[in-house]
Amino acid sequence: MKKHLDEREITTAVAGLELEVVAAEHLARCLSCRQRVSAMHEVIDARRRDLEAETPDWERQRQEILLRLPPELAVRPTQRRVRMRPLFAVAAVVVVAIGLRIIWAPAPPAEPVAGTELPVEQILAEVDAMLADDSIPGFELIEPGLEDAIYENGAS
């Protein structure tokens, strides 16, 4: 390969992706291309260290923004609101606890109501009578002689 790796190939090597065979062989032989890949790694590592070292001071940024706002637009927590926060937290905990108790509480056992017991023997007798009755709609024979004709013609 006469020319050096292009930017796409350098970026691919920096990302750790697979290069084409010719490009990988060139990178293994060419000191200049390896230095470009190494320099890119150093830039990325330096930026990563900078980002990890920078911890934003959110309160300071908030104060700076509030100072830039006109006084009538600046929203500052009042003493009353600050004192109410713990009460709201306690109220939220109580509501959650009651809700969980309602959800997970076992249901009280149901007591049978006197006088509403079903007469089991009577119900069973009625069911037996209905099953013994051949006049149930949909269960009667359509033609009385049809059953014999089916058995006679069974092989057809």
PDB file of C-alpha atoms in Angstrom, residues 5 15 33 39 43 50 52 70 73 78 83 96 103 109 128 131:
ATOM      1  CA  LEU A   5      -4.614   5.262   6.079  1.00  0.00           C
ATOM      2  CA  ALA A  15     -12.703   2.550  17.801  1.00  0.00           C
ATOM      3  CA  CYS A  33      -0.221   5.671  10.976  1.00  0.00           C
ATOM      4  CA  ALA A  39      -2.464  10.362  19.259  1.00  0.00           C
ATOM      5  CA  VAL A  43      -6.898  12.884  22.940  1.00  0.00           C
ATOM      6  CA  ASP A  50     -11.356  16.004  32.080  1.00  0.00           C
ATOM      7  CA  GLU A  52     -14.617  12.791  35.056  1.00  0.00           C
ATOM      8  CA  PRO A  70     -34.887  40.560  37.348  1.00  0.00           C
ATOM      9  CA  LEU A  73     -38.978  36.982  38.223  1.00  0.00           C
ATOM     10  CA  THR A  78     -39.946  31.088  51.081  1.00  0.00           C
ATOM     11  CA  ARG A  83     -40.892  24.386  56.648  1.00  0.00           C
ATOM     12  CA  VAL A  96     -48.030   4.984  50.747  1.00  0.00           C
ATOM     13  CA  ILE A 103     -53.308  -3.882  48.888  1.00  0.00           C
ATOM     14  CA  PRO A 109     -63.051 -14.406  56.379  1.00  0.00           C
ATOM     15  CA  ASP A 128     -81.528 -36.223  38.253  1.00  0.00           C
ATOM     16  CA  LEU A 131     -81.471 -35.917  33.119  1.00  0.00           C
TER      17      LEU A 131
END
